[in-house]
Short mmCIF file of C-alpha atoms in Angstrom, two decimals:
data_model
loop_
_atom_site.label_atom_id
_atom_site.label_comp_id
_atom_site.label_asym_id
_atom_site.label_seq_id
_atom_site.Cartn_x
_atom_site.Cartn_y
_atom_site.Cartn_z
CA MET U 861 -2.13 -9.02 39.67
CA ASN U 862 1.25 -9.04 41.43
CA SER U 863 1.94 -12.43 39.98
CA MET U 864 1.18 -11.02 36.51
CA SER U 865 3.55 -8.07 37.09
CA GLU U 866 6.33 -10.35 38.25
CA ASP U 867 5.84 -12.63 35.25
CA LYS U 868 6.05 -9.68 32.94
CA LYS U 869 9.20 -8.36 34.66
CA GLN U 870 10.84 -11.75 34.28
CA ILE U 871 9.93 -11.95 30.61
CA LEU U 872 11.29 -8.45 29.88
CA GLU U 873 14.56 -9.27 31.65
CA LEU U 874 14.89 -12.26 29.35
CA VAL U 875 14.23 -10.03 26.36
CA LYS U 876 17.14 -7.85 27.42
CA GLU U 877 19.38 -10.96 27.57
CA TYR U 878 18.07 -12.14 24.19
CA TYR U 879 18.98 -8.75 22.66
CA ASN U 880 22.49 -8.88 24.12
CA HIS U 881 23.05 -12.39 22.82
CA HIS U 882 21.40 -12.19 19.42
CA HIS U 883 20.86 -8.61 18.28
CA LYS U 884 23.51 -6.31 19.80
CA ASP U 885 25.47 -4.64 17.03
CA THR U 886 29.18 -5.12 17.56
CA ASP U 887 29.89 -2.49 14.80
CA GLU U 888 32.55 -4.74 13.35
CA TYR U 889 33.28 -4.00 9.67
CA SER U 890 35.62 -5.65 7.23
CA GLU U 891 36.52 -4.04 3.94
CA GLY U 892 34.14 -5.42 1.33
CA ASP U 893 31.22 -6.07 3.61
CA ARG U 894 27.93 -4.71 2.31
CA ILE U 895 27.38 -1.07 3.25
CA ALA U 896 23.65 -0.26 3.29
CA TYR U 897 22.63 3.37 2.76
CA ALA U 898 20.62 3.22 5.94
CA GLY U 899 18.83 0.89 8.38
CA ARG U 900 17.39 0.48 11.85
CA VAL U 901 19.51 1.44 14.83
CA TYR U 902 18.15 0.10 18.15
CA ASP U 903 18.95 -1.52 21.42
CA GLU U 904 17.22 -3.57 24.11
CA GLU U 905 14.80 -0.76 24.94
CA GLU U 906 12.89 -1.07 21.68
CA MET U 907 12.65 -4.83 22.01
CA ILE U 908 11.51 -4.58 25.63
CA ASN U 909 8.80 -2.06 24.70
CA LEU U 910 7.70 -4.21 21.78
CA VAL U 911 7.30 -7.31 23.92
CA ASP U 912 5.63 -5.25 26.63
CA SER U 913 3.00 -4.08 24.21
CA ALA U 914 2.58 -7.61 22.89
CA LEU U 915 1.95 -8.96 26.40
CA ASP U 916 -0.77 -6.34 26.90
CA PHE U 917 -2.21 -7.66 23.60
CA TRP U 918 -4.00 -4.36 22.89
CA LEU U 919 -3.63 -4.61 19.09
CA THR U 920 -4.84 -1.22 17.88
CA SER U 921 -3.80 2.21 19.22
CA GLY U 922 -3.60 2.61 23.02
CA ARG U 923 -1.28 3.81 25.77
CA TYR U 924 1.94 3.65 23.65
CA CYS U 925 0.36 5.51 20.83
CA ALA U 926 -0.86 8.27 23.20
CA GLN U 927 2.55 8.40 24.83
CA PHE U 928 4.32 8.81 21.50
CA GLU U 929 1.95 11.52 20.31
CA LYS U 930 2.57 13.42 23.60
CA ASP U 931 6.41 12.90 23.45
CA PHE U 932 6.68 13.77 19.73
CA SER U 933 4.59 16.94 20.13
CA LYS U 934 6.95 17.99 22.94
CA TYR U 935 10.03 17.27 20.76
CA LEU U 936 8.68 19.25 17.88
CA GLY U 937 7.27 22.09 20.01
CA VAL U 938 3.81 21.85 18.45
CA LYS U 939 0.38 21.55 19.98
CA TYR U 940 -1.04 18.56 18.12
CA CYS U 941 0.30 15.29 16.78
CA LEU U 942 -1.42 12.28 15.19
CA LEU U 943 0.34 8.99 14.81
CA THR U 944 -0.34 7.13 11.52
CA ASN U 945 0.56 3.89 9.87
CA SER U 946 2.99 5.40 7.37
CA GLY U 947 4.58 8.63 6.06
CA SER U 948 2.48 8.13 2.87
CA SER U 949 -0.69 8.03 4.96
CA SER U 950 0.53 11.16 6.70
CA ASN U 951 0.79 12.97 3.43
CA LEU U 952 -2.67 11.75 2.40
CA ILE U 953 -4.21 12.97 5.69
CA ALA U 954 -2.34 16.27 5.52
CA PHE U 955 -3.62 17.03 2.00
CA MET U 956 -7.19 15.70 2.54
CA THR U 957 -7.45 17.80 5.69
CA LEU U 958 -7.31 20.83 3.47
CA THR U 959 -10.26 19.57 1.39
CA SER U 960 -12.65 19.78 4.32
CA PRO U 961 -15.78 21.95 3.96
CA LEU U 962 -15.10 23.13 7.46
CA LEU U 963 -12.34 25.39 6.01
CA LYS U 964 -14.98 27.32 4.02
CA GLU U 965 -13.45 29.60 1.41
CA ARG U 966 -10.01 28.08 1.99
CA GLN U 967 -11.16 24.53 1.23
CA ILE U 968 -9.28 22.87 -1.62
CA LYS U 969 -11.70 21.77 -4.28
CA ARG U 970 -11.25 19.52 -7.33
CA GLY U 971 -9.57 21.54 -10.08
CA ASP U 972 -7.72 23.77 -7.62
CA GLU U 973 -3.98 24.00 -8.06
CA ILE U 974 -1.19 22.87 -5.66
CA ILE U 975 2.40 24.01 -6.24
CA THR U 976 4.96 21.25 -5.85
CA VAL U 977 8.10 19.76 -7.48
CA ALA U 978 8.63 16.73 -9.74
CA ALA U 979 12.05 15.94 -8.28
CA GLY U 980 11.02 13.82 -5.30
CA PHE U 981 8.91 10.97 -4.06
CA PRO U 982 5.53 10.09 -5.49
CA THR U 983 3.54 10.15 -2.24
CA THR U 984 4.01 13.97 -1.97
CA ILE U 985 1.94 14.41 -5.15
CA SER U 986 -0.28 11.26 -5.24
CA PRO U 987 -2.93 12.68 -2.84
CA ILE U 988 -3.22 15.79 -5.05
CA LEU U 989 -3.87 13.86 -8.25
CA GLN U 990 -6.06 11.21 -6.60
CA TYR U 991 -8.34 13.86 -5.18
CA GLY U 992 -8.66 15.67 -8.49
CA ALA U 993 -6.65 18.75 -7.78
CA ILE U 994 -3.94 19.98 -10.19
CA PRO U 995 -0.26 19.70 -9.26
CA VAL U 996 1.86 22.59 -10.64
CA PHE U 997 5.44 21.45 -11.05
CA VAL U 998 8.25 23.88 -10.43
CA ASP U 999 11.98 23.22 -11.05
CA VAL U 1000 14.60 22.77 -8.34
CA THR U 1001 18.12 24.16 -7.81
CA ILE U 1002 21.44 22.36 -7.61
CA PRO U 1003 23.24 21.77 -5.24
CA THR U 1004 20.44 22.21 -2.66
CA TYR U 1005 17.90 20.06 -4.62
CA ASN U 1006 14.93 22.03 -3.39
CA ILE U 1007 12.25 24.15 -5.07
CA ASP U 1008 13.48 27.06 -7.14
CA VAL U 1009 11.82 29.94 -5.25
CA SER U 1010 12.39 32.31 -8.12
CA GLN U 1011 9.74 30.45 -10.11
CA LEU U 1012 6.97 30.68 -7.48
CA GLU U 1013 5.40 33.83 -8.90
CA ALA U 1014 5.21 32.22 -12.35
CA ALA U 1015 3.48 29.20 -10.83
CA VAL U 1016 0.66 31.02 -8.92
CA SER U 1017 -2.79 31.48 -10.48
CA GLU U 1018 -6.27 32.37 -9.27
CA LYS U 1019 -6.78 28.61 -8.71
CA THR U 1020 -3.75 28.12 -6.39
CA LYS U 1021 -4.70 26.98 -2.92
CA ALA U 1022 -1.53 25.47 -1.39
CA VAL U 1023 2.16 24.62 -1.61
CA MET U 1024 3.08 20.97 -0.78
CA ILE U 1025 6.76 20.17 -0.98
CA ALA U 1026 9.36 17.98 0.78
CA HIS U 1027 12.65 18.96 2.41
CA THR U 1028 14.94 17.01 0.05
CA LEU U 1029 17.04 14.38 1.84
CA GLY U 1030 17.02 16.36 5.01
CA ASN U 1031 18.00 19.66 3.34
CA PRO U 1032 15.27 22.26 4.15
CA PHE U 1033 13.81 24.22 1.31
CA ASP U 1034 13.94 28.01 1.52
CA LEU U 1035 11.27 28.33 4.22
CA GLU U 1036 11.62 32.08 4.50
CA LYS U 1037 10.66 32.77 0.91
CA VAL U 1038 8.13 29.92 0.58
CA LYS U 1039 6.38 30.98 3.75
CA ALA U 1040 6.35 34.66 2.64
CA PHE U 1041 4.90 33.55 -0.70
CA CYS U 1042 2.19 31.54 1.01
CA ASP U 1043 1.34 34.37 3.35
CA LYS U 1044 1.12 36.81 0.41
CA TYR U 1045 -1.43 34.76 -1.47
CA ASN U 1046 -3.20 33.19 1.59
CA LEU U 1047 -2.02 29.67 0.61
CA TRP U 1048 -1.74 26.57 2.83
CA LEU U 1049 1.80 25.21 3.32
CA ILE U 1050 2.30 21.44 3.89
CA GLU U 1051 5.90 20.49 4.84
CA ASP U 1052 6.63 16.92 3.80
CA ASN U 1053 9.18 16.42 6.56
CA CYS U 1054 9.55 12.60 6.01
CA ASP U 1055 13.22 12.80 5.04
CA ALA U 1056 14.15 15.66 7.32
CA LEU U 1057 13.29 14.94 10.94
CA GLY U 1058 15.71 16.80 13.19
CA SER U 1059 16.60 19.44 10.52
CA THR U 1060 16.32 23.04 11.68
CA TYR U 1061 15.80 26.42 9.92
CA TYR U 1062 16.48 29.92 11.22
CA LEU U 1063 13.44 32.11 10.63
CA ASN U 1064 12.99 35.59 12.12
CA GLY U 1065 15.99 35.00 14.35
CA GLU U 1066 14.62 31.83 15.76
CA GLU U 1067 15.76 28.24 15.15
CA LYS U 1068 12.83 25.98 14.37
CA LEU U 1069 12.51 22.34 13.53
CA THR U 1070 11.36 21.67 9.95
CA GLY U 1071 7.75 20.51 9.72
CA THR U 1072 6.63 23.01 12.36
CA ILE U 1073 6.76 26.23 10.25
CA GLY U 1074 4.03 25.48 7.72
CA ASP U 1075 0.36 24.77 8.46
CA ILE U 1076 0.92 20.99 8.58
CA GLY U 1077 4.01 18.81 8.84
CA THR U 1078 4.37 15.09 8.08
CA SER U 1079 6.92 12.48 9.14
CA SER U 1080 7.70 8.87 8.18
CA PHE U 1081 9.13 6.19 10.44
CA TYR U 1082 10.04 3.60 7.78
CA PRO U 1083 13.31 1.71 8.76
CA PRO U 1084 15.76 3.88 6.72
CA HIS U 1085 14.42 7.17 8.08
CA HIS U 1086 15.76 9.24 10.94
CA MET U 1087 13.92 7.05 13.47
CA THR U 1088 11.77 4.02 12.88
CA MET U 1089 8.74 2.01 13.99
CA GLY U 1090 9.08 -0.37 11.00
CA GLU U 1091 6.09 1.29 9.46
CA GLY U 1092 4.60 4.47 10.82
CA GLY U 1093 4.26 8.18 10.38
CA ALA U 1094 2.88 11.34 11.95
CA VAL U 1095 0.92 14.48 11.09
CA TYR U 1096 1.38 17.57 13.21
CA THR U 1097 0.07 21.17 13.42
CA ASN U 1098 -0.50 24.07 15.75
CA ASN U 1099 -3.94 24.70 14.24
CA ALA U 1100 -6.78 23.24 16.39
CA LEU U 1101 -9.24 23.13 13.48
CA LEU U 1102 -6.77 21.31 11.24
CA TYR U 1103 -6.05 18.81 13.97
CA LYS U 1104 -9.78 18.07 14.41
CA ILE U 1105 -10.14 17.55 10.68
CA ALA U 1106 -6.96 15.41 10.41
CA LEU U 1107 -8.18 13.22 13.23
CA SER U 1108 -11.46 12.71 11.41
CA PHE U 1109 -9.71 11.69 8.18
CA ARG U 1110 -7.40 9.32 10.00
CA ASP U 1111 -10.23 7.70 11.91
CA TRP U 1112 -12.71 6.63 9.21
CA GLY U 1113 -13.95 10.19 8.65
CA ARG U 1114 -16.01 10.12 11.83
CA ASP U 1115 -17.14 13.18 13.72
CA CYS U 1116 -16.52 11.42 17.06
CA ILE U 1117 -13.23 11.94 18.85
CA CYS U 1118 -13.50 8.98 21.26
CA PRO U 1119 -10.14 7.15 21.65
CA SER U 1120 -10.07 3.46 20.79
CA GLY U 1121 -11.90 1.42 23.45
CA HIS U 1122 -13.83 4.48 24.84
CA ASP U 1123 -17.48 5.44 24.34
CA ASN U 1124 -19.12 8.77 24.96
CA PHE U 1125 -15.92 10.70 25.52
CA CYS U 1126 -17.67 13.94 24.70
CA GLY U 1127 -20.71 13.22 26.89
CA HIS U 1128 -23.10 13.90 24.05
CA ARG U 1129 -23.25 10.59 22.24
CA TYR U 1130 -27.02 10.52 21.80
CA ASP U 1131 -28.16 14.16 21.82
CA GLY U 1132 -26.79 15.72 18.65
CA GLN U 1133 -28.25 16.56 15.27
CA TYR U 1134 -25.99 15.83 12.30
CA GLY U 1135 -26.79 16.20 8.59
CA LEU U 1136 -30.08 14.51 7.68
CA LEU U 1137 -29.71 11.88 10.36
CA PRO U 1138 -32.36 11.50 13.04
CA LYS U 1139 -31.76 13.60 16.18
CA GLY U 1140 -29.74 11.59 18.73
CA TYR U 1141 -28.15 9.27 16.23
CA ASP U 1142 -25.19 7.53 17.84
CA HIS U 1143 -22.36 10.08 17.48
CA LYS U 1144 -19.77 7.31 17.31
CA TYR U 1145 -21.18 6.49 13.86
CA VAL U 1146 -21.53 9.99 12.41
CA TYR U 1147 -19.20 10.75 9.52
CA SER U 1148 -18.23 14.30 8.70
CA HIS U 1149 -15.62 13.37 5.95
CA PHE U 1150 -14.99 10.53 3.53
CA GLY U 1151 -12.07 9.21 5.65
CA TYR U 1152 -9.93 6.16 6.16
CA ASN U 1153 -8.46 3.96 8.90
CA LEU U 1154 -4.83 4.99 8.99
CA LYS U 1155 -4.03 4.48 12.67
CA ALA U 1156 -0.85 2.97 13.90
CA THR U 1157 -0.67 0.02 16.29
CA GLU U 1158 0.54 -0.20 19.89
CA MET U 1159 3.48 -2.37 18.70
CA GLN U 1160 4.67 0.30 16.31
CA ALA U 1161 4.31 3.07 18.78
CA SER U 1162 6.15 1.11 21.51
CA ILE U 1163 9.21 1.05 19.31
CA GLY U 1164 8.79 4.76 18.46
CA VAL U 1165 8.66 5.71 22.17
CA ALA U 1166 12.13 4.23 22.63
CA GLN U 1167 13.50 5.54 19.27
CA LEU U 1168 12.49 9.11 20.07
CA LYS U 1169 14.80 9.19 23.05
CA LYS U 1170 17.71 8.47 20.61
CA LEU U 1171 16.73 10.94 17.94
CA ASN U 1172 19.05 13.82 18.98
CA GLU U 1173 22.00 11.50 18.93
CA PHE U 1174 20.93 10.13 15.52
CA THR U 1175 20.73 13.70 14.22
CA LYS U 1176 24.22 14.50 15.57
CA GLN U 1177 25.69 11.36 13.93
CA ARG U 1178 24.09 12.14 10.54
CA ARG U 1179 25.53 15.62 10.51
CA GLU U 1180 29.02 14.40 11.51
CA ASN U 1181 28.95 11.65 8.84
CA PHE U 1182 27.87 14.09 6.20
CA GLU U 1183 30.64 16.56 6.96
CA TYR U 1184 33.27 13.78 7.17
CA LEU U 1185 32.27 12.39 3.79
CA LYS U 1186 32.14 15.83 2.23
CA ASP U 1187 35.69 16.61 3.51
CA ASN U 1188 36.89 13.35 2.04
CA LEU U 1189 35.44 14.03 -1.41
CA LYS U 1190 36.33 17.72 -1.74
CA ASP U 1191 39.30 16.95 -3.92
CA LEU U 1192 36.91 15.50 -6.56
CA GLU U 1193 34.97 18.67 -7.09
CA SER U 1194 36.35 19.00 -10.60
CA HIS U 1195 34.32 15.86 -11.41
CA LEU U 1196 31.48 15.96 -8.90
CA ILE U 1197 28.93 18.55 -7.56
CA LEU U 1198 28.79 18.00 -3.81
CA PRO U 1199 25.62 18.92 -1.81
CA GLU U 1200 25.13 22.29 -0.08
CA ALA U 1201 22.94 23.14 2.85
CA THR U 1202 20.24 25.73 2.22
CA VAL U 1203 21.06 29.13 3.65
CA ASN U 1204 19.82 29.54 7.24
CA SER U 1205 19.45 25.77 7.74
CA ASN U 1206 21.11 23.06 9.64
CA PRO U 1207 20.10 19.79 7.97
CA SER U 1208 19.71 16.36 9.57
CA TRP U 1209 20.89 14.71 6.38
CA PHE U 1210 19.16 11.62 5.12
CA GLY U 1211 21.80 11.02 2.44
CA PHE U 1212 24.75 12.46 0.59
CA LEU U 1213 23.73 13.69 -2.89
CA ILE U 1214 26.26 13.63 -5.70
CA THR U 1215 25.79 15.03 -9.14
CA VAL U 1216 28.39 14.12 -11.83
CA LYS U 1217 29.80 16.84 -14.02
CA GLU U 1218 30.14 16.75 -17.82
CA GLY U 1219 32.26 13.88 -19.05
CA VAL U 1220 31.35 11.57 -16.10
CA ASP U 1221 28.83 8.79 -16.70
CA ARG U 1222 26.51 8.60 -13.67
CA ASN U 1223 25.39 4.98 -14.38
CA GLU U 1224 28.96 3.77 -14.83
CA LEU U 1225 30.04 5.35 -11.54
CA VAL U 1226 27.04 3.98 -9.72
CA GLN U 1227 27.63 0.50 -11.02
CA PHE U 1228 31.26 0.66 -9.95
CA ILE U 1229 30.27 1.70 -6.48
CA GLU U 1230 27.61 -1.00 -6.27
CA SER U 1231 30.12 -3.64 -7.55
CA ASN U 1232 32.08 -2.81 -4.43
CA ASN U 1233 29.19 -3.68 -2.11
CA ILE U 1234 28.10 -0.06 -1.46
CA GLN U 1235 24.41 0.65 -1.72
CA THR U 1236 23.34 3.67 -3.77
CA ARG U 1237 20.05 5.33 -4.51
CA MET U 1238 18.66 7.75 -7.13
CA LEU U 1239 16.95 10.97 -5.97
CA PHE U 1240 13.70 8.89 -5.93
CA ALA U 1241 11.64 9.63 -9.03
CA GLY U 1242 14.21 11.93 -10.64
CA ASN U 1243 11.44 13.56 -12.67
CA MET U 1244 8.09 12.24 -11.65
CA ILE U 1245 6.22 13.27 -14.81
CA LYS U 1246 8.53 11.01 -16.87
CA HIS U 1247 7.21 7.85 -15.14
CA PRO U 1248 4.69 5.38 -16.58
CA CYS U 1249 2.02 6.47 -14.11
CA PHE U 1250 1.94 9.82 -15.93
CA ASP U 1251 1.57 8.33 -19.45
CA GLN U 1252 -2.13 8.91 -19.79
CA LEU U 1253 -2.05 12.33 -18.23
CA ARG U 1254 0.81 13.31 -20.54
CA GLU U 1255 -1.01 12.07 -23.59
CA GLN U 1256 -4.19 13.90 -22.60
CA GLN U 1257 -2.20 17.00 -21.68
CA SER U 1258 -4.40 17.43 -18.58
CA GLY U 1259 -4.28 16.81 -14.84
CA TYR U 1260 -1.14 18.76 -14.15
CA ARG U 1261 0.74 21.88 -15.18
CA VAL U 1262 4.53 22.57 -15.62
CA VAL U 1263 6.27 25.88 -15.01
CA GLY U 1264 9.24 26.29 -17.31
CA ASP U 1265 11.21 23.35 -18.68
CA LEU U 1266 12.28 21.50 -15.40
CA ARG U 1267 15.85 21.62 -16.68
CA ASN U 1268 17.49 20.92 -13.33
CA THR U 1269 14.96 18.24 -12.54
CA ASP U 1270 15.90 16.37 -15.78
CA HIS U 1271 19.58 16.93 -15.03
CA ILE U 1272 19.10 15.30 -11.58
CA MET U 1273 17.26 12.40 -13.26
CA GLU U 1274 20.26 11.79 -15.55
CA ASN U 1275 23.25 12.76 -13.42
CA THR U 1276 22.47 12.47 -9.63
CA PHE U 1277 22.60 9.68 -7.05
CA TRP U 1278 23.23 9.44 -3.33
CA ILE U 1279 24.94 7.32 -0.68
CA GLY U 1280 24.25 6.97 3.03
CA VAL U 1281 25.21 9.01 6.13
CA SER U 1282 22.99 7.15 8.59
CA PRO U 1283 23.95 6.35 12.23
CA LYS U 1284 24.76 2.85 11.08
CA MET U 1285 27.89 4.29 9.38
CA ASN U 1286 31.22 4.41 11.06
CA LYS U 1287 34.55 5.92 9.94
CA GLN U 1288 35.60 2.66 8.33
CA LYS U 1289 32.58 2.52 6.16
CA LEU U 1290 32.79 6.22 5.26
CA ASP U 1291 36.52 5.84 4.46
CA PHE U 1292 35.81 2.86 2.29
CA MET U 1293 33.04 4.64 0.33
CA SER U 1294 35.37 7.61 -0.21
CA LYS U 1295 38.17 5.25 -1.26
CA ILE U 1296 35.96 3.45 -3.89
CA ILE U 1297 34.77 6.74 -5.43
CA HIS U 1298 38.35 7.91 -5.63
CA ASN U 1299 39.44 4.60 -7.15
CA TYR U 1300 36.88 5.11 -9.92
CA PHE U 1301 38.40 8.49 -10.99
CA ASN U 1302 41.96 7.23 -10.46
CA LYS U 1303 41.32 4.47 -12.99
CA ARG U 1304 39.81 6.91 -15.50
CA LEU U 1305 42.55 9.53 -15.29
#
């Protein structure tokens, strides 16, 4: 055993050397080098953890997964956290949790309505449609790019059961008004926090992390996000029943709560009565929901354990980069609408949103920026219901409902894009991005 420990120690020391020789970021930048909107930021600790987990060769969830769930719960200040294989899976679990019969009269059933927005990413609404519930699309506001809370009352009906929306590019939606609306009508609130980890919101005089104010929050750990595992995500809540249901949906839909590699964790493996099964049927193979296998692996979690230690610094850098870029572009406000933080919030920005004003061609500006080796992105779907996946639903005029005309959503689809503010940025990169945008307008004037 001691020999094995010494061998591992030696291997991990070599991993550290390997990182320093082959992976360490020198932060060197020459004007004209490609500027990605985001990317992984890591050091030797992530690589050491990754190799450590590989040497254990426990390929499913294990000690690193348990450690991450414990550490992430502590960071968020919530009671329960489940690690998943992606942010999309987290959204699926969060929504499906609310369809459980265990929730009785608050269970979401097929045909029930869920208030959301069309200006965002598809995996916020895919679970709603795939289950057979009805998304109700509400417009957003500019320049916060979040749900227009003045339209919530027009969106509610006797079929409404929940609100499921994302904090757009790190900017929190108006949690005070959305939460009050949900409380008024006894609605569930799912916070899609995949683009906003580290953002905070002041509610009732207290600063809280986004994702922890609603009934369920979700995160994504895809490489461009605020921290990464390569692939990975999380679902979190303070509600013990929702946690129990979410765990079931994540782990095949089973009733059993045994961790991977453990049997009879509850001590009642063979003495229960479930459904129409014979009494004493092996509890490890009793299914209370139609679930999935959406667990993460030890290798993913090992990276996350190291990344989480850096998250506060990542958040600080994102905020500083955002403010620096905004200051540098303020003189272009006659041509551009610059982003604004939601009142009572302190965003951990995922990106820097820009909407062009009348007379400016968004596509021309984007292509000019891209031609100078700067990566840009649209605000994801722009207007989700305009995409090919909605063709049949649109033709049949069924499966979803729209409140108003989604005017701002369409405006974003036609006139908005964003550039990066990730911790991979430095002042040279931010200055160059600002310079190129200024050059575009200098050539036009």
